């Protein structure tokens, strides 16, 4: 089984930056697309961004495009979400996700593996 381990959440002021990390514990498996979702209380889980297994293709939601950057390490088993110019509306639990392709996992129904979630809170 693939185990996704997240880190990097926390409290930050509006306009600040934060970087989330998510590692696949099965380090020999590098063929998975990975991405990020977020969910605020009382709202549906929302796609944030995704990256292909080799790091060459990325997708972003319109709400974060230009502010967030998703990337992978050389081993292709860790995904990062660099969040800049954070806004209070970015406050949510952020979930790491993995699946067959960076395109398909934009839909949560096609995500095969989920991380435990990490809280990101942006204050004014």
Short mmCIF file of N, CA and C in Angstrom, two decimals, residues 5-121:
data_model
loop_
_atom_site.label_atom_id
_atom_site.label_comp_id
_atom_site.label_asym_id
_atom_site.label_seq_id
_atom_site.Cartn_x
_atom_site.Cartn_y
_atom_site.Cartn_z
N UNK A 5 2.77 10.81 3.44
CA UNK A 5 3.11 11.47 4.69
C UNK A 5 3.32 12.95 4.41
N UNK A 6 2.55 13.80 5.09
CA UNK A 6 2.56 15.23 4.85
C UNK A 6 3.25 15.99 5.97
N UNK A 7 3.72 17.19 5.63
CA UNK A 7 4.29 18.10 6.61
C UNK A 7 4.24 19.52 6.05
N UNK A 8 4.41 20.51 6.91
CA UNK A 8 4.54 21.88 6.49
C UNK A 8 3.38 22.80 6.78
N UNK A 9 2.27 22.27 7.27
CA UNK A 9 1.14 23.11 7.59
C UNK A 9 1.42 23.98 8.80
N UNK A 10 0.59 25.01 8.97
CA UNK A 10 0.76 25.90 10.11
C UNK A 10 -0.03 27.17 9.96
N UNK A 11 0.32 28.13 10.80
CA UNK A 11 -0.34 29.44 10.84
C UNK A 11 0.57 30.48 10.20
N UNK A 12 0.01 31.27 9.29
CA UNK A 12 0.78 32.29 8.61
C UNK A 12 -0.10 33.52 8.40
N UNK A 13 0.52 34.69 8.37
CA UNK A 13 -0.22 35.91 8.12
C UNK A 13 -0.50 36.10 6.63
N UNK A 14 -1.56 36.83 6.32
CA UNK A 14 -1.90 37.12 4.93
C UNK A 14 -0.71 37.77 4.23
N UNK A 15 -0.47 37.33 3.00
CA UNK A 15 0.66 37.80 2.24
C UNK A 15 1.92 36.98 2.42
N UNK A 16 1.91 36.09 3.38
CA UNK A 16 3.07 35.26 3.65
C UNK A 16 3.12 34.03 2.78
N UNK A 17 4.10 33.18 3.06
CA UNK A 17 4.35 31.98 2.28
C UNK A 17 4.45 30.76 3.18
N UNK A 18 4.18 29.62 2.58
CA UNK A 18 4.27 28.35 3.28
C UNK A 18 4.54 27.27 2.24
N UNK A 19 5.29 26.25 2.62
CA UNK A 19 5.54 25.13 1.72
C UNK A 19 5.11 23.83 2.36
N UNK A 20 4.26 23.10 1.66
CA UNK A 20 3.82 21.79 2.09
C UNK A 20 4.61 20.71 1.37
N UNK A 21 4.85 19.61 2.06
CA UNK A 21 5.56 18.48 1.48
C UNK A 21 4.75 17.21 1.70
N UNK A 22 4.83 16.31 0.76
CA UNK A 22 4.16 15.03 0.87
C UNK A 22 5.04 13.96 0.25
N UNK A 23 5.40 12.96 1.04
CA UNK A 23 6.26 11.89 0.58
C UNK A 23 5.54 10.57 0.49
N UNK A 24 5.87 9.81 -0.54
CA UNK A 24 5.37 8.46 -0.72
C UNK A 24 6.33 7.51 -0.01
N UNK A 25 5.83 6.77 0.97
CA UNK A 25 6.68 5.87 1.74
C UNK A 25 7.22 4.72 0.91
N UNK A 26 6.55 4.38 -0.18
CA UNK A 26 7.03 3.36 -1.10
C UNK A 26 7.94 4.03 -2.12
N UNK A 27 9.18 4.19 -1.75
CA UNK A 27 10.11 5.01 -2.52
C UNK A 27 10.53 4.40 -3.85
N UNK A 28 10.33 3.11 -4.01
CA UNK A 28 10.67 2.47 -5.27
C UNK A 28 9.58 2.65 -6.32
N UNK A 29 8.44 3.14 -5.93
CA UNK A 29 7.33 3.36 -6.84
C UNK A 29 7.28 4.82 -7.22
N UNK A 30 7.60 5.12 -8.46
CA UNK A 30 7.72 6.49 -8.92
C UNK A 30 6.78 6.83 -10.07
N UNK A 31 5.83 5.95 -10.39
CA UNK A 31 4.97 6.15 -11.53
C UNK A 31 3.63 6.79 -11.24
N UNK A 32 3.44 7.33 -10.04
CA UNK A 32 2.17 7.93 -9.66
C UNK A 32 2.17 9.43 -9.88
N UNK A 33 1.07 9.92 -10.44
CA UNK A 33 0.81 11.35 -10.41
C UNK A 33 0.41 11.75 -8.99
N UNK A 34 0.75 12.97 -8.60
CA UNK A 34 0.43 13.43 -7.26
C UNK A 34 -0.14 14.83 -7.32
N UNK A 35 -0.84 15.20 -6.25
CA UNK A 35 -1.44 16.52 -6.23
C UNK A 35 -1.92 16.90 -4.86
N UNK A 36 -2.65 18.02 -4.82
CA UNK A 36 -3.15 18.58 -3.58
C UNK A 36 -4.60 18.99 -3.71
N UNK A 37 -5.37 18.71 -2.68
CA UNK A 37 -6.72 19.21 -2.51
C UNK A 37 -6.80 19.97 -1.20
N UNK A 38 -7.85 20.74 -1.04
CA UNK A 38 -8.08 21.42 0.23
C UNK A 38 -9.56 21.40 0.56
N UNK A 39 -9.87 21.47 1.84
CA UNK A 39 -11.25 21.44 2.29
C UNK A 39 -11.42 22.34 3.50
N UNK A 40 -12.28 23.32 3.36
CA UNK A 40 -12.65 24.19 4.47
C UNK A 40 -13.88 23.63 5.17
N UNK A 41 -14.09 23.96 6.44
CA UNK A 41 -15.25 23.43 7.16
C UNK A 41 -16.56 23.75 6.45
N UNK A 42 -17.40 22.73 6.29
CA UNK A 42 -18.69 22.90 5.65
C UNK A 42 -18.66 22.98 4.15
N UNK A 43 -17.48 22.84 3.54
CA UNK A 43 -17.36 22.92 2.09
C UNK A 43 -16.84 21.61 1.52
N UNK A 44 -17.06 21.43 0.22
CA UNK A 44 -16.57 20.25 -0.46
C UNK A 44 -15.06 20.33 -0.68
N UNK A 45 -14.46 19.17 -0.79
CA UNK A 45 -13.04 19.11 -1.08
C UNK A 45 -12.77 19.70 -2.47
N UNK A 46 -11.77 20.57 -2.56
CA UNK A 46 -11.50 21.35 -3.75
C UNK A 46 -10.11 21.03 -4.30
N UNK A 47 -10.04 20.82 -5.60
CA UNK A 47 -8.76 20.59 -6.26
C UNK A 47 -7.90 21.84 -6.20
N UNK A 48 -6.61 21.66 -5.92
CA UNK A 48 -5.66 22.76 -5.88
C UNK A 48 -4.66 22.68 -7.02
N UNK A 49 -3.98 21.55 -7.14
CA UNK A 49 -2.98 21.38 -8.19
C UNK A 49 -2.54 19.94 -8.28
N UNK A 50 -1.93 19.59 -9.41
CA UNK A 50 -1.43 18.24 -9.60
C UNK A 50 -0.21 18.27 -10.50
N UNK A 51 0.58 17.20 -10.44
CA UNK A 51 1.79 17.09 -11.24
C UNK A 51 1.94 15.65 -11.71
N UNK A 52 2.41 15.48 -12.94
CA UNK A 52 2.58 14.15 -13.50
C UNK A 52 3.70 13.38 -12.80
N UNK A 53 3.76 12.09 -13.09
CA UNK A 53 4.73 11.23 -12.42
C UNK A 53 6.17 11.69 -12.61
N UNK A 54 6.46 12.29 -13.76
CA UNK A 54 7.82 12.72 -14.06
C UNK A 54 8.04 14.21 -13.82
N UNK A 55 7.02 14.91 -13.34
CA UNK A 55 7.15 16.31 -13.01
C UNK A 55 7.05 17.27 -14.17
N UNK A 56 6.71 16.79 -15.36
CA UNK A 56 6.72 17.63 -16.54
C UNK A 56 5.39 18.31 -16.84
N UNK A 57 4.30 17.83 -16.25
CA UNK A 57 2.98 18.38 -16.51
C UNK A 57 2.34 18.80 -15.20
N UNK A 58 1.79 20.00 -15.17
CA UNK A 58 1.11 20.49 -13.97
C UNK A 58 -0.24 21.07 -14.31
N UNK A 59 -1.15 21.04 -13.33
CA UNK A 59 -2.46 21.66 -13.43
C UNK A 59 -2.71 22.44 -12.14
N UNK A 60 -3.44 23.54 -12.27
CA UNK A 60 -3.78 24.36 -11.13
C UNK A 60 -5.23 24.82 -11.22
N UNK A 61 -5.85 24.99 -10.08
CA UNK A 61 -7.15 25.64 -10.05
C UNK A 61 -6.96 27.13 -10.31
N UNK A 62 -7.99 27.76 -10.84
CA UNK A 62 -7.90 29.19 -11.13
C UNK A 62 -7.66 30.02 -9.87
N UNK A 63 -8.14 29.56 -8.75
CA UNK A 63 -8.04 30.33 -7.52
C UNK A 63 -6.62 30.43 -6.99
N UNK A 64 -5.74 29.51 -7.39
CA UNK A 64 -4.37 29.52 -6.88
C UNK A 64 -3.34 29.77 -7.96
N UNK A 65 -3.74 29.77 -9.21
CA UNK A 65 -2.80 29.94 -10.32
C UNK A 65 -2.06 31.27 -10.19
N UNK A 66 -0.75 31.21 -10.32
CA UNK A 66 0.08 32.38 -10.18
C UNK A 66 0.59 32.61 -8.78
N UNK A 67 -0.01 31.95 -7.79
CA UNK A 67 0.42 32.09 -6.40
C UNK A 67 1.03 30.80 -5.86
N UNK A 68 0.50 29.66 -6.28
CA UNK A 68 0.98 28.37 -5.80
C UNK A 68 1.78 27.67 -6.89
N UNK A 69 2.76 26.88 -6.49
CA UNK A 69 3.57 26.11 -7.42
C UNK A 69 3.71 24.69 -6.89
N UNK A 70 3.41 23.72 -7.74
CA UNK A 70 3.56 22.32 -7.37
C UNK A 70 4.77 21.75 -8.09
N UNK A 71 5.52 20.89 -7.41
CA UNK A 71 6.73 20.31 -7.99
C UNK A 71 7.03 18.98 -7.34
N UNK A 72 7.98 18.25 -7.91
CA UNK A 72 8.42 16.97 -7.38
C UNK A 72 9.94 16.96 -7.23
N UNK A 73 10.42 16.05 -6.38
CA UNK A 73 11.85 15.90 -6.23
C UNK A 73 12.39 14.99 -7.33
N UNK A 74 13.70 14.78 -7.33
CA UNK A 74 14.32 13.99 -8.39
C UNK A 74 13.89 12.53 -8.36
N UNK A 75 13.60 12.00 -7.19
CA UNK A 75 13.16 10.62 -7.07
C UNK A 75 11.71 10.43 -7.46
N UNK A 76 10.97 11.53 -7.62
CA UNK A 76 9.56 11.52 -8.04
C UNK A 76 8.64 10.89 -7.00
N UNK A 77 9.08 10.82 -5.76
CA UNK A 77 8.28 10.25 -4.69
C UNK A 77 7.82 11.28 -3.67
N UNK A 78 8.23 12.52 -3.83
CA UNK A 78 7.83 13.60 -2.95
C UNK A 78 7.26 14.75 -3.77
N UNK A 79 6.15 15.28 -3.33
CA UNK A 79 5.53 16.42 -3.99
C UNK A 79 5.53 17.61 -3.04
N UNK A 80 5.72 18.81 -3.59
CA UNK A 80 5.75 20.03 -2.81
C UNK A 80 4.68 20.99 -3.31
N UNK A 81 4.15 21.76 -2.41
CA UNK A 81 3.24 22.84 -2.76
C UNK A 81 3.78 24.12 -2.14
N UNK A 82 4.37 24.97 -2.97
CA UNK A 82 4.85 26.26 -2.51
C UNK A 82 3.72 27.26 -2.63
N UNK A 83 3.31 27.83 -1.51
CA UNK A 83 2.18 28.74 -1.45
C UNK A 83 2.68 30.13 -1.11
N UNK A 84 2.50 31.06 -2.04
CA UNK A 84 2.90 32.45 -1.86
C UNK A 84 1.67 33.35 -1.88
N UNK A 85 1.85 34.56 -1.38
CA UNK A 85 0.77 35.55 -1.35
C UNK A 85 -0.51 34.97 -0.77
N UNK A 86 -0.38 34.32 0.36
CA UNK A 86 -1.51 33.62 0.97
C UNK A 86 -2.59 34.59 1.41
N UNK A 87 -3.83 34.14 1.26
CA UNK A 87 -5.01 34.91 1.61
C UNK A 87 -5.80 34.16 2.67
N UNK A 88 -6.60 34.86 3.46
CA UNK A 88 -7.43 34.16 4.45
C UNK A 88 -8.32 33.09 3.84
N UNK A 89 -8.79 33.29 2.62
CA UNK A 89 -9.62 32.29 1.97
C UNK A 89 -8.88 31.02 1.58
N UNK A 90 -7.55 31.02 1.71
CA UNK A 90 -6.78 29.80 1.51
C UNK A 90 -6.81 28.89 2.73
N UNK A 91 -7.37 29.36 3.83
CA UNK A 91 -7.44 28.57 5.04
C UNK A 91 -8.25 27.30 4.81
N UNK A 92 -7.66 26.15 5.10
CA UNK A 92 -8.31 24.86 4.87
C UNK A 92 -7.39 23.76 5.37
N UNK A 93 -7.93 22.56 5.40
CA UNK A 93 -7.10 21.37 5.55
C UNK A 93 -6.64 20.96 4.16
N UNK A 94 -5.35 20.81 3.99
CA UNK A 94 -4.78 20.45 2.70
C UNK A 94 -4.42 18.97 2.69
N UNK A 95 -4.85 18.28 1.64
CA UNK A 95 -4.65 16.84 1.52
C UNK A 95 -3.77 16.52 0.32
N UNK A 96 -2.77 15.71 0.55
CA UNK A 96 -1.98 15.15 -0.53
C UNK A 96 -2.76 14.03 -1.20
N UNK A 97 -2.59 13.89 -2.51
CA UNK A 97 -3.32 12.89 -3.27
C UNK A 97 -2.41 12.24 -4.30
N UNK A 98 -2.73 11.01 -4.68
CA UNK A 98 -1.97 10.30 -5.71
C UNK A 98 -2.91 9.45 -6.54
N UNK A 99 -2.58 9.30 -7.81
CA UNK A 99 -3.40 8.52 -8.71
C UNK A 99 -2.70 8.26 -10.02
N UNK A 100 -3.47 7.89 -11.02
CA UNK A 100 -2.91 7.39 -12.26
C UNK A 100 -2.33 8.48 -13.15
N UNK A 101 -2.93 9.65 -13.18
CA UNK A 101 -2.44 10.73 -14.02
C UNK A 101 -2.77 12.07 -13.39
N UNK A 102 -1.97 13.07 -13.72
CA UNK A 102 -2.18 14.39 -13.18
C UNK A 102 -3.49 15.00 -13.67
N UNK A 103 -3.94 14.57 -14.85
CA UNK A 103 -5.20 15.06 -15.37
C UNK A 103 -6.39 14.43 -14.64
N UNK A 104 -6.38 13.12 -14.49
CA UNK A 104 -7.52 12.43 -13.90
C UNK A 104 -7.73 12.79 -12.43
N UNK A 105 -6.66 12.98 -11.68
CA UNK A 105 -6.81 13.23 -10.25
C UNK A 105 -7.23 14.66 -9.94
N UNK A 106 -7.47 15.47 -10.95
CA UNK A 106 -8.14 16.74 -10.72
C UNK A 106 -9.56 16.50 -10.21
N UNK A 107 -10.09 15.32 -10.51
CA UNK A 107 -11.37 14.87 -9.99
C UNK A 107 -11.09 13.95 -8.81
N UNK A 108 -11.60 14.30 -7.64
CA UNK A 108 -11.33 13.53 -6.43
C UNK A 108 -11.77 12.09 -6.53
N UNK A 109 -12.76 11.81 -7.37
CA UNK A 109 -13.25 10.44 -7.53
C UNK A 109 -12.21 9.51 -8.14
N UNK A 110 -11.20 10.08 -8.77
CA UNK A 110 -10.16 9.28 -9.41
C UNK A 110 -8.87 9.25 -8.61
N UNK A 111 -8.87 9.82 -7.43
CA UNK A 111 -7.73 9.74 -6.53
C UNK A 111 -7.70 8.37 -5.88
N UNK A 112 -6.55 7.71 -5.94
CA UNK A 112 -6.41 6.38 -5.36
C UNK A 112 -5.88 6.39 -3.93
N UNK A 113 -5.09 7.39 -3.58
CA UNK A 113 -4.49 7.46 -2.26
C UNK A 113 -4.58 8.88 -1.72
N UNK A 114 -4.81 8.98 -0.42
CA UNK A 114 -4.91 10.27 0.25
C UNK A 114 -3.96 10.36 1.44
N UNK A 115 -3.40 11.54 1.64
CA UNK A 115 -2.66 11.81 2.85
C UNK A 115 -3.59 12.10 4.01
N UNK A 116 -3.01 12.31 5.18
CA UNK A 116 -3.80 12.49 6.39
C UNK A 116 -4.38 13.89 6.52
N UNK A 117 -3.87 14.83 5.78
CA UNK A 117 -4.31 16.21 5.85
C UNK A 117 -3.47 17.04 6.80
N UNK A 118 -3.23 18.28 6.43
CA UNK A 118 -2.50 19.20 7.28
C UNK A 118 -3.18 20.57 7.25
N UNK A 119 -3.33 21.17 8.42
CA UNK A 119 -4.07 22.42 8.54
C UNK A 119 -3.21 23.60 8.12
N UNK A 120 -3.78 24.44 7.26
CA UNK A 120 -3.17 25.71 6.88
C UNK A 120 -4.14 26.81 7.28
N UNK A 121 -3.68 27.73 8.12
CA UNK A 121 -4.50 28.84 8.58
C UNK A 121 -3.82 30.15 8.23
#
